[in-house]
Structures are given as structure tokens and as C-alpha cells.
XYZ file of C-alpha atoms in Angstrom:
601
model
C 115.019 111.466 126.672
C 112.619 111.905 123.978
C 109.093 112.028 125.162
C 107.184 112.835 122.040
C 106.110 110.559 119.024
C 108.173 110.531 116.025
C 105.790 111.087 113.183
C 105.551 108.593 110.896
C 107.762 109.299 107.903
C 106.565 106.219 105.924
C 108.630 105.947 102.717
C 109.536 109.577 101.784
C 109.860 107.519 98.567
C 106.168 107.443 98.281
C 105.833 111.075 98.030
C 102.291 111.381 99.482
C 100.125 108.986 101.600
C 96.671 109.378 100.646
C 94.201 110.799 103.144
C 91.615 108.032 104.406
C 88.484 109.221 102.979
C 90.205 110.832 99.899
C 92.592 108.391 98.418
C 94.957 105.945 99.327
C 98.311 107.354 99.212
C 99.779 110.272 100.642
C 100.499 114.114 100.385
C 103.699 116.539 100.310
C 104.794 119.999 100.765
C 107.985 121.628 101.975
C 109.539 124.183 104.349
C 111.862 126.626 102.661
C 114.343 126.325 105.536
C 116.410 123.429 106.798
C 114.366 121.340 109.197
C 115.435 121.668 112.894
C 117.288 118.763 113.957
C 117.000 119.796 117.858
C 114.806 117.132 119.780
C 111.318 118.802 121.076
C 108.851 117.575 123.634
C 105.346 117.735 123.999
C 104.044 121.118 125.370
C 103.809 121.000 129.062
C 100.253 120.842 130.170
C 98.586 123.843 132.019
C 96.842 121.853 134.309
C 97.762 119.000 136.687
C 98.261 115.965 134.566
C 96.322 112.970 134.997
C 97.844 109.835 135.742
C 99.181 107.472 133.247
C 97.005 104.612 132.618
C 93.638 104.413 130.805
C 92.399 103.455 127.381
C 91.581 105.948 124.647
C 89.527 104.903 121.597
C 90.388 106.862 118.095
C 87.897 106.966 115.632
C 89.092 106.079 111.990
C 87.002 106.836 108.880
C 88.451 103.924 107.108
C 90.706 101.159 108.721
C 94.704 100.574 108.036
C 95.351 97.302 106.080
C 98.907 96.866 106.150
C 101.844 96.872 108.521
C 104.055 97.959 105.434
C 103.088 101.225 104.314
C 105.698 101.638 101.678
C 103.879 99.507 99.270
C 102.249 101.416 96.115
C 98.979 99.023 96.906
C 98.963 99.503 100.552
C 100.415 103.218 101.207
C 97.757 105.069 103.166
C 96.862 107.691 105.883
C 94.887 105.139 107.703
C 97.785 102.839 108.119
C 99.775 106.152 109.263
C 97.486 106.655 112.133
C 98.220 103.058 113.317
C 101.986 102.897 112.490
C 102.860 106.137 114.157
C 102.886 104.083 117.682
C 104.436 100.978 116.255
C 107.214 101.493 113.747
C 110.739 102.792 114.297
C 112.803 105.309 112.118
C 115.419 107.707 112.741
C 113.714 111.000 112.407
C 110.229 112.175 113.268
C 108.034 115.069 112.052
C 106.802 117.267 114.777
C 104.007 119.441 114.962
C 105.855 122.288 113.700
C 106.895 120.524 110.638
C 110.451 120.176 112.079
C 112.448 116.914 111.331
C 113.706 115.657 114.619
C 116.152 112.980 115.575
C 114.180 110.035 117.523
C 116.680 109.799 120.497
C 114.913 106.572 121.997
C 116.051 105.041 118.665
C 119.366 106.581 117.621
C 122.408 107.642 119.479
C 123.492 109.721 116.480
C 123.076 110.496 112.901
C 125.970 112.342 111.173
C 126.573 113.733 107.955
C 130.169 112.527 107.803
C 131.099 113.647 104.221
C 129.486 115.750 101.239
C 131.683 114.323 98.418
C 130.178 111.809 98.353
C 127.449 112.467 100.332
C 127.706 110.244 103.555
C 125.387 109.548 106.261
C 126.247 107.534 109.404
C 123.545 106.334 111.880
C 124.403 104.895 115.267
C 121.527 102.658 116.620
C 121.006 102.757 120.425
C 122.173 99.131 121.754
C 119.135 98.715 124.031
C 116.872 99.022 120.699
C 114.718 96.046 120.126
C 111.336 94.673 118.300
C 108.793 93.785 120.352
C 109.995 89.741 120.177
C 113.442 90.881 121.932
C 115.351 90.949 118.607
C 117.494 94.059 117.894
C 116.585 96.782 115.804
C 119.711 96.990 113.898
C 121.618 97.953 110.285
C 119.573 94.622 108.596
C 116.547 96.683 109.056
C 117.705 99.729 107.359
C 119.362 97.699 104.522
C 116.084 96.209 103.884
C 114.355 99.512 103.504
C 116.920 100.455 100.775
C 117.047 97.160 99.164
C 113.225 97.584 98.837
C 113.061 100.727 97.759
C 116.135 101.613 95.574
C 113.968 100.284 92.485
C 116.862 98.701 90.931
C 116.111 95.073 90.488
C 113.369 93.685 87.900
C 112.346 90.405 86.497
C 110.987 89.493 83.127
C 107.296 90.236 82.909
C 105.731 86.638 82.184
C 102.922 88.393 80.355
C 104.898 90.308 77.949
C 104.890 88.230 74.493
C 106.939 90.728 72.469
C 107.110 94.531 71.211
C 103.480 95.670 70.939
C 102.043 93.266 73.921
C 99.190 94.593 75.425
C 96.816 93.690 78.657
C 93.024 92.975 78.224
C 92.425 96.998 78.269
C 95.032 98.006 75.554
C 97.607 99.010 77.798
C 101.178 98.558 76.734
C 102.929 95.839 78.863
C 106.377 96.341 80.260
C 109.135 94.029 79.219
C 110.151 94.122 82.797
C 108.457 93.765 86.505
C 110.066 95.295 89.772
C 110.704 92.889 92.204
C 109.461 95.100 94.984
C 106.124 96.866 94.609
C 107.449 100.277 96.225
C 105.381 103.163 96.028
C 108.476 105.292 95.170
C 112.110 105.047 95.105
C 113.154 108.647 95.716
C 116.135 108.958 97.450
C 116.935 105.456 97.767
C 117.614 105.288 94.169
C 120.546 107.572 94.818
C 122.324 105.698 97.319
C 125.468 103.820 95.998
C 125.800 101.791 99.020
C 124.013 100.877 102.747
C 126.659 99.005 104.761
C 126.478 97.674 108.253
C 129.308 97.746 111.012
C 129.535 97.635 115.005
C 127.834 94.525 115.589
C 125.174 95.770 113.141
C 124.327 98.613 115.049
C 126.087 101.493 112.788
C 124.537 102.159 109.195
C 126.594 103.973 106.820
C 124.714 105.420 103.610
C 126.652 106.570 100.681
C 125.047 108.532 97.835
C 125.869 108.456 94.335
C 124.221 111.951 93.809
C 123.421 114.625 96.446
C 120.244 114.072 98.184
C 118.644 117.064 100.125
C 115.614 115.089 101.826
C 118.011 112.389 103.244
C 116.460 112.837 106.470
C 113.258 111.491 105.426
C 114.543 108.077 104.568
C 114.648 104.904 106.455
C 111.153 105.923 108.015
C 108.599 103.230 108.597
C 111.216 100.371 109.025
C 109.998 96.678 109.124
C 111.735 93.944 110.678
C 114.121 92.046 108.498
C 114.566 89.195 110.958
C 110.657 88.329 110.019
C 111.744 88.182 106.324
C 114.562 86.151 107.125
C 112.397 83.738 108.702
C 109.797 83.435 106.163
C 111.996 82.982 103.262
C 115.125 81.018 104.494
C 117.338 83.910 103.788
C 119.835 83.338 106.223
C 121.398 87.049 106.496
C 119.544 89.609 104.510
C 122.846 91.784 104.356
C 124.438 89.219 102.131
C 122.143 89.573 99.425
C 123.147 92.172 96.710
C 120.483 94.928 96.922
C 120.643 95.929 93.292
C 120.962 92.702 91.222
C 118.438 90.100 90.690
C 118.745 86.364 92.362
C 116.617 83.813 93.726
C 117.231 85.277 97.404
C 116.004 88.787 96.496
C 113.046 87.620 94.654
C 111.814 85.326 97.482
C 112.516 88.839 99.946
C 110.605 90.796 97.609
C 107.574 88.486 97.536
C 107.449 88.501 101.043
C 107.857 92.252 101.398
C 105.034 93.087 98.887
C 102.432 91.151 100.513
C 103.591 89.189 103.747
C 103.019 92.523 105.957
C 99.280 92.690 104.560
C 96.917 92.636 107.725
C 98.189 93.149 111.420
C 99.639 89.809 112.367
C 101.116 90.578 115.989
C 103.688 87.846 115.069
C 104.801 89.467 111.747
C 103.929 93.209 112.360
C 106.564 93.666 115.258
C 106.815 96.947 117.145
C 109.562 98.922 117.518
C 108.147 101.621 119.620
C 105.663 102.090 122.582
C 102.886 100.042 121.483
C 102.286 96.696 119.887
C 99.249 95.011 118.308
C 96.819 92.988 120.640
C 94.414 92.309 118.154
C 92.927 93.059 114.923
C 89.298 92.947 113.420
C 89.118 93.433 109.504
C 87.361 96.774 109.046
C 86.261 97.314 112.821
C 89.038 97.884 114.861
C 92.967 97.487 115.655
C 93.825 97.205 119.793
C 97.493 98.343 120.865
C 98.721 97.819 124.078
C 101.927 98.847 125.657
C 105.181 97.168 124.285
C 106.587 95.343 127.326
C 110.278 95.202 125.248
C 110.393 99.044 124.515
C 113.266 100.196 125.960
C 112.455 103.987 126.076
C 110.164 106.205 127.983
C 106.884 104.416 128.286
C 103.669 105.343 127.092
C 100.990 106.672 129.209
C 98.091 105.086 128.071
C 97.629 101.283 128.779
C 95.650 100.788 125.653
C 94.646 102.784 122.129
C 91.958 101.440 119.963
C 91.416 102.534 116.764
C 87.957 101.848 115.710
C 86.322 102.217 112.271
C 83.273 104.683 112.160
C 82.926 105.447 108.521
C 80.462 108.273 108.893
C 82.102 111.364 110.271
C 78.620 112.258 111.936
C 78.480 109.261 113.769
C 82.116 109.899 114.853
C 81.081 113.412 116.191
C 78.080 111.907 118.212
C 80.140 109.244 119.673
C 82.732 111.804 120.703
C 80.015 114.084 122.530
C 78.734 110.721 124.089
C 82.097 109.557 125.491
C 82.062 106.399 123.286
C 85.316 107.673 121.697
C 88.099 109.944 122.778
C 89.623 111.441 119.594
C 88.838 111.730 116.133
C 90.179 113.481 112.852
C 87.403 112.933 110.143
C 87.246 114.480 106.636
C 86.249 118.045 106.332
C 82.336 118.569 106.557
C 80.390 121.603 107.163
C 77.831 120.104 109.378
C 80.110 118.029 111.354
C 82.391 121.087 112.041
C 79.142 122.680 113.056
C 78.376 119.878 115.314
C 81.765 119.655 116.959
C 81.809 123.285 117.457
C 78.671 123.180 119.473
C 79.529 119.877 121.278
C 80.023 119.924 125.119
C 83.037 118.387 126.595
C 84.699 118.481 123.155
C 88.054 120.132 122.109
C 87.481 121.117 118.460
C 90.596 122.159 116.984
C 90.290 122.940 112.806
C 93.524 123.692 111.098
C 95.050 124.206 107.769
C 97.401 121.301 106.911
C 99.053 119.811 104.168
C 96.386 117.899 102.386
C 94.898 118.944 99.087
C 91.780 117.664 96.964
C 92.179 117.617 93.513
C 91.027 116.066 90.218
C 93.411 113.626 88.250
C 92.766 112.664 84.551
C 93.773 109.171 83.715
C 96.224 109.117 80.876
C 94.895 105.718 79.904
C 91.793 107.451 78.490
C 92.371 108.686 74.943
C 89.796 111.463 75.541
C 92.399 113.192 77.520
C 95.337 112.973 75.160
C 93.791 116.174 73.589
C 94.943 118.901 75.653
C 92.042 121.040 74.683
C 89.887 118.752 76.364
C 92.060 118.744 79.595
C 92.060 122.740 79.591
C 88.451 123.097 78.701
C 87.737 120.950 81.582
C 89.861 122.954 83.962
C 87.987 126.108 82.760
C 84.338 124.721 83.474
C 85.388 123.341 87.103
C 83.608 126.248 89.384
C 86.604 125.844 92.112
C 85.137 129.129 93.887
C 82.012 128.056 94.243
C 82.769 124.626 95.434
C 84.892 126.092 97.934
C 82.196 128.684 98.916
C 79.844 125.817 99.419
C 81.986 122.960 100.943
C 85.118 124.494 102.409
C 84.215 128.002 103.518
C 82.081 127.136 106.474
C 85.108 125.574 108.110
C 87.648 128.112 106.846
C 85.914 131.340 105.642
C 89.591 132.580 103.890
C 89.744 129.286 101.606
C 90.700 130.341 98.235
C 91.467 127.873 95.178
C 94.600 126.075 95.223
C 97.064 126.835 92.597
C 99.822 124.833 93.048
C 100.663 120.811 93.777
C 103.902 121.122 95.554
C 103.752 124.170 97.930
C 100.933 124.810 100.218
C 99.674 128.549 100.612
C 101.401 128.643 104.266
C 104.733 127.510 102.673
C 107.577 129.664 101.011
C 107.620 128.967 97.395
C 103.673 129.058 96.988
C 102.652 131.217 94.197
C 99.733 130.979 91.821
C 100.532 128.702 89.009
C 97.256 127.301 87.701
C 94.644 130.364 87.948
C 95.280 130.906 84.309
C 93.808 127.503 83.576
C 91.518 127.131 86.587
C 89.315 130.149 86.678
C 85.622 129.415 85.981
C 84.578 130.381 82.352
C 81.853 128.357 80.491
C 82.616 130.649 77.318
C 86.269 130.098 77.362
C 85.800 126.293 77.867
C 83.440 126.293 74.761
C 85.910 128.468 72.962
C 88.694 125.797 73.539
C 86.806 123.047 72.545
C 85.660 124.687 69.534
C 89.087 125.678 68.347
C 90.258 122.106 68.870
C 87.602 120.312 66.125
C 84.928 119.498 69.136
C 81.380 120.143 67.813
C 78.318 120.987 69.706
C 75.657 118.682 69.175
C 71.622 118.908 69.398
C 72.002 117.199 72.786
C 73.900 119.854 74.224
C 77.464 117.919 74.530
C 80.279 118.126 72.217
C 81.587 115.241 70.169
C 84.693 114.781 67.696
C 85.148 112.195 65.338
C 82.080 110.035 66.700
C 83.419 110.275 70.254
C 80.995 112.201 72.545
C 82.784 114.374 75.401
C 81.887 112.042 78.353
C 83.519 110.399 80.958
C 83.143 109.713 84.779
C 84.278 111.186 87.892
C 85.293 108.354 90.751
C 85.516 108.823 94.400
C 85.380 107.096 97.458
C 81.830 107.768 98.525
C 81.832 110.554 101.378
C 79.623 113.152 101.007
C 81.860 116.396 100.067
C 83.205 114.338 97.309
C 79.910 113.661 95.941
C 78.784 117.123 96.434
C 82.077 118.261 94.658
C 81.396 116.059 91.596
C 77.824 117.231 91.426
C 78.859 120.636 91.431
C 81.728 119.599 88.522
C 78.855 117.820 86.568
C 76.416 120.818 86.712
C 78.698 123.615 85.784
C 80.779 121.635 82.937
C 77.364 120.391 81.490
C 76.847 124.089 80.803
C 80.461 123.632 78.734
C 78.893 120.733 76.691
C 80.534 117.952 78.882
C 78.469 114.753 79.398
C 80.294 113.635 82.775
C 78.583 110.720 85.350
C 79.601 110.317 88.982
C 81.044 106.945 90.020
C 81.076 106.464 93.741
C 82.731 103.527 95.193
C 83.758 102.942 98.619
C 86.665 100.606 97.720
C 87.667 103.272 95.271
C 90.891 104.338 97.161
C 91.774 101.088 98.260
C 91.583 99.211 95.041
C 90.869 100.996 91.972
C 93.108 104.253 92.537
C 96.330 102.382 92.735
C 95.835 100.485 89.368
C 94.235 103.162 87.301
C 90.748 102.089 87.099
C 89.041 105.613 86.506
C 88.437 108.396 83.928
C 88.909 111.151 86.539
C 89.788 110.509 90.191
C 88.769 112.891 92.924
C 91.037 112.397 96.125
C 93.458 114.238 98.219
C 96.794 113.776 98.914
C 98.513 113.912 102.297
C 101.855 115.356 102.476
C 104.913 116.110 104.733
C 107.664 118.913 104.661
C 109.931 117.449 102.155
C 110.146 118.947 98.825
C 110.736 115.638 97.055
C 107.744 114.182 98.652
C 105.821 114.449 95.227
C 108.698 112.798 93.205
C 106.873 109.463 92.882
C 103.567 111.113 92.125
C 104.641 113.141 89.203
C 107.655 111.291 87.694
C 107.595 109.119 84.934
C 106.873 105.540 86.206
C 106.565 106.845 89.793
C 105.176 104.280 92.244
C 102.449 106.582 93.152
C 101.628 107.940 89.840
C 98.320 106.267 89.447
C 97.249 108.504 86.451
C 99.862 107.540 84.462
C 101.241 111.270 83.707
C 104.455 111.205 81.501
C 106.696 114.489 81.254
C 110.197 113.482 81.148
C 111.413 117.031 81.420
C 109.557 117.458 84.462
C 111.067 114.139 85.695
C 114.466 115.359 85.103
C 113.864 118.668 86.496
C 112.832 116.706 89.719
C 116.184 115.014 89.701
C 118.250 118.122 89.472
C 115.986 119.545 92.256
C 116.275 116.811 94.549
C 120.283 116.709 94.382
C 120.701 120.530 94.661
C 121.625 121.133 98.584
C 121.568 125.037 98.164
C 118.257 125.833 99.986
C 117.509 128.853 97.770
C 118.469 127.243 94.568
C 116.586 123.917 95.203
C 113.458 126.162 96.150
C 113.695 127.983 92.580
C 114.226 124.287 90.837
C 110.952 123.255 92.666
C 109.288 126.150 91.389
C 110.161 125.103 87.865
C 108.690 121.546 88.373
C 105.470 122.961 89.790
C 104.960 125.039 86.848
C 105.650 122.195 84.334
C 103.403 119.765 86.044
C 100.571 122.298 86.188
C 101.040 123.559 82.446
C 100.421 119.924 81.276
C 96.891 120.248 83.448
C 96.515 116.509 83.774
C 95.988 117.723 87.419
C 93.296 120.127 88.460
C 93.934 121.468 92.193
C 90.813 122.246 94.049
C 91.895 123.441 97.306
C 93.598 123.278 100.765
C 91.527 120.575 102.837
C 90.978 121.922 106.078
C 91.643 119.432 108.746
C 89.251 118.687 111.819
C 90.986 117.154 114.844
C 88.864 116.834 117.639
C 89.110 115.194 121.114
C 87.289 114.878 124.467
C 88.383 117.537 127.164
C 89.242 114.836 129.411
C 92.235 114.142 127.063
C 95.666 115.936 127.379
C 98.159 115.682 124.961
C 97.098 116.149 121.781
C 98.052 118.479 119.045
C 97.685 118.642 115.376
C 100.132 117.152 113.074
C 99.368 117.177 109.558
C 101.724 114.972 107.724
C 101.194 112.122 110.566
C 97.590 112.777 112.150
C 96.312 113.139 115.558
C 98.038 109.827 116.705
C 101.571 111.056 115.909
C 101.987 111.785 119.755
C 99.260 109.238 121.345
C 102.287 107.935 123.553
C 102.197 111.031 125.781
C 98.310 111.580 126.282
C 96.551 110.940 129.572
C 93.054 110.653 130.107
C 91.211 111.687 133.194
């Protein structure tokens, strides 16, 4: 029996789920060895455990907005913190970053063939949603249908070749039926079939997919969509062909799970939704239909407290019991000195970075991108904002690997070493002319753009540091702070340069949808077909050593284009009341990953 929570592997396809105060989607990285499939349990407490029952209030900087975390619009780390305790999936990521089969849900998961690659999932006959309806093959089939990326419809706004939107961007002739954040893995599946009264799922791949354990995470109830759309049996609808039925399914899947309606956002795990107040709180209570080992706490409340300092004060005062805020030196000092508080800073899989938007013509000139990278003083930013929390922090020089992972190498310092003279030389060589106002210009266009971010203090400090350092190199940069940036503007590419963080997991394929052409999480519009093709080769390589080499090539190709400037690995700051037993840091899923085993005294 499994006593730990499976970390939410919401849509491997997304690649990355953005950290709450950072962005709106997710981050990734991957181990160099095959993840263990041996079930693990929460570490045994060193003291007598507290009795079951009670309530814990967990503080979020930003509230979750949707039960379906697999859409490009809604995918966020804030959702993940809630969904950890609600959504079923065959595997979870533990705090050692291993993939573990969730034995409460699965009787078995077996690779029955490698040619073609075939995975057979046998679901626990007792597994049911919180309304009593079986969790079964229909839910897996829906995940495949929604995320294979193969069904599209005519774009009603497309009037012919050369058609553009109001901003002058080219309009696609077709639009996907499903607003999936990514399709990685699912797009390689040939079929998903059901048997044994829908309790056995067989997934067959057209081409091998190494990270298959990341698929089918974060399942949503197919029977809810059937009821809302009038589709009698979702498995009878062709998952790769347009039809009136699949369009109705797509319409509901895209937006029908927005919010946290308990009648729609059904639970397949320890807790269920009791109440939801927009931008304030989500209250979870025990799921009386859960068939496995019951959770300890009676109630888990996720309360929105946007200011990290206020969270720290609330924790010390006993108003909340757990938190995992954005990295902040002042808050870290407060937590370290607080009485009755366990503060456990860690290096996770989150990285802060700048993304340049391909829609802005100023960045079409690679000289501008490389000159910008050279005038960003990454070390000074780290010294002032990160070193007080992690004295060993250094500039990050990869976007696929984190420093603690095999495969990490310096692939960016040749662009990202602060050098004002080099930055100016690059611009001058590309025909930019320094004006009397101290800023470069070319063909009547001044070298000016905005850095946009969510509005937390660390990001503002980062932006201001860059504005000052790049001004020396002739850049006229303006800060753009917007509390709704992550949730509203980032997903639609409404920015010049975005400052945010990706939150990842141990899958090497995780960032595929971020850096692939037309990827669901490719908000910046980055285009490198060669890198996309290299990703496909790497994702289909089942030999670990060969795959690692292929991923290194992908990493180098992306960084050599200089559309992204990795800044630093973001320190994680989980903290909890000393009265709480059970929390352990989990980078991909957040602190709530195993809240089902927490106890409070």
C-alpha cells in the first residue's frame, strides 16, 4: 500500500509548469539514469507521530485557477499545489526525483513490447472518482485524445495567404481543437485501447518514447465531459480525426474545468474540493470515496497570501502552517530566525531567465540578442539577490539541465559573461549607431524594449539591475510590472522580454513543448526546426547514454540562438510549523506533494 502522495505529473507534454510568482507554466530537467519504479514511503518520523485529524493552512502566492492543468492557458505551478491532492495518475515523482507507480491506483504497469513500444496499464478495480464513478480507460483515452495534437479545424479568421491579426502577426490556416500545453509523447502514440471492462489500458507507440512514464498524469474525469457534451462514449470517438463530437469534447476540455466547481472538478485521490473563493482560498476535505489509505489531516486549506513577508509573519504567528514562497533574501532571514519554524532552503529544478519575443522585430537581429546577453550582469544579480540564500549560486548555463544533474555543462557563458565593451562592439559591428542620447539606433529605430514580469520584488530588482547595466551598453530598457502577467499576458506572448521561471521535473523531454516549433508552451515564438528535429531524435532514443548526448546537442542549439538568457537556478524556500510532521521538499511538485501523510500536533 502506498502511503505517500504521487507528485503531480500534470501533462508531461507541457514540459514546464511555471512557478507561481514567476510565470504561468512549468520547468524541467532530467536525471541521467532511469528513474526507479520501486514504491517508496514517507520517511518515518523520529518522534511519536501526532494523531490523525486537524487542519493545515498552506499559503500560496498565487491561487490556482483551473482543475485542468494541461491547457496552455491554465498550466501553472499554483494549480499543481492543489492538484497534488486531487488528481490521479499512474506514476508520481517522489522527493528523490524517482518515478514511482502509484499502487493505490494501479495494479500494474508493464512494457509488453519494445517493437512497437507497448505499455499495458491495469487499473485498480476499486478506483473511483469522488462521485463514485469508476476511474477507468476512458480517462486515459481522453488524455490521449486531448494531447496528441493531431486534430485541427479551420481558423475562421484566416482569409487567405498573408492574413494577419490586428498586431500584424501571421494567422494560421487551422487551429487545434484542444488547447494542449504540449503534445510530447502523446503525439508518438499510435493507439490507446480499452479492455477488461475498461480497467485495462494499452498504449502503442508509432515511434519509441523514452519518457513514457510521464504520460497520463493529471487525469480529468471523462464521464463529466460525456455528461456535459452529450457524447455517449468518449472511447468511440476517433481521437485523431475531426468530427462534431470531438469538437464538443475539445470545447469543454479547454475551458469547462476552469475554476474549482466540486461537481466538475472531481477528485481521484485523498481529498476533494469543499469550497473555493476566487483569489482567496481553496478548502479541501477528505474524499469519502477514496479507496486507498486515508489521509491524516481532515482539512487542507490553500490560502492566497501574495506577499512573501506576510506569509513568513503568518507562519511564525501560527496563522498558517506551511509555505513555499519565491526566493527572497529578507524573507529567508526572517524564516531562519523565526521560532517554532522549520526552514529548509534547497536547490530545486526551477530556473529564472529572460525570454526575448520573436514577434518583436528588433530581436530578429541576432546581434541585438547577443549584445543584450553580454550586458546582463548575471553575477551581480546573483550576488545581490541569490547569494544571501545560497552563497554557492552561480550563473546558469543550460536550459535543459540543472547543475546537480548529469549532463549539465557550461553552454552559455560565451554569450552571458558581463562585458559592456563587447556588447557595444557587437552592436557597432551590426550597423547600430550610438546617439547623443546614449542609446543605439539603426534605420530610425532606437534600441528600446520592455522587460515584463509578474511584479514581485526580486523580479523588479532583477529588471532594474539589467536596465542599469545595459544602459551602459546603449540599451534603452523599461520595466513593465503587471500582477496578471503570468496568467494573462505571458501565454499569449504579450511582451518584449519576459522575466519568469520555469518549474520542471526529471524528464529529459520536459522542455520539448517550450523550445519546439509551435510547441504549446513556446510563448516566445522561438523557431529552430533543426532543434525541434533534434528533440524528436533524443526523445525516441531509449539508450540512456546516447540519449544524454543527443539532449546535450539540443541544449547547445537552443542556447546558441540566444533567444533565451538563463540567469540562475532559483533557490527554493519551503518552510513549515514545527508542529507539523511529514513535509519534505519536492522540486517538481511543491511542498503539498505528500500532504496526505502530514500530521499536526
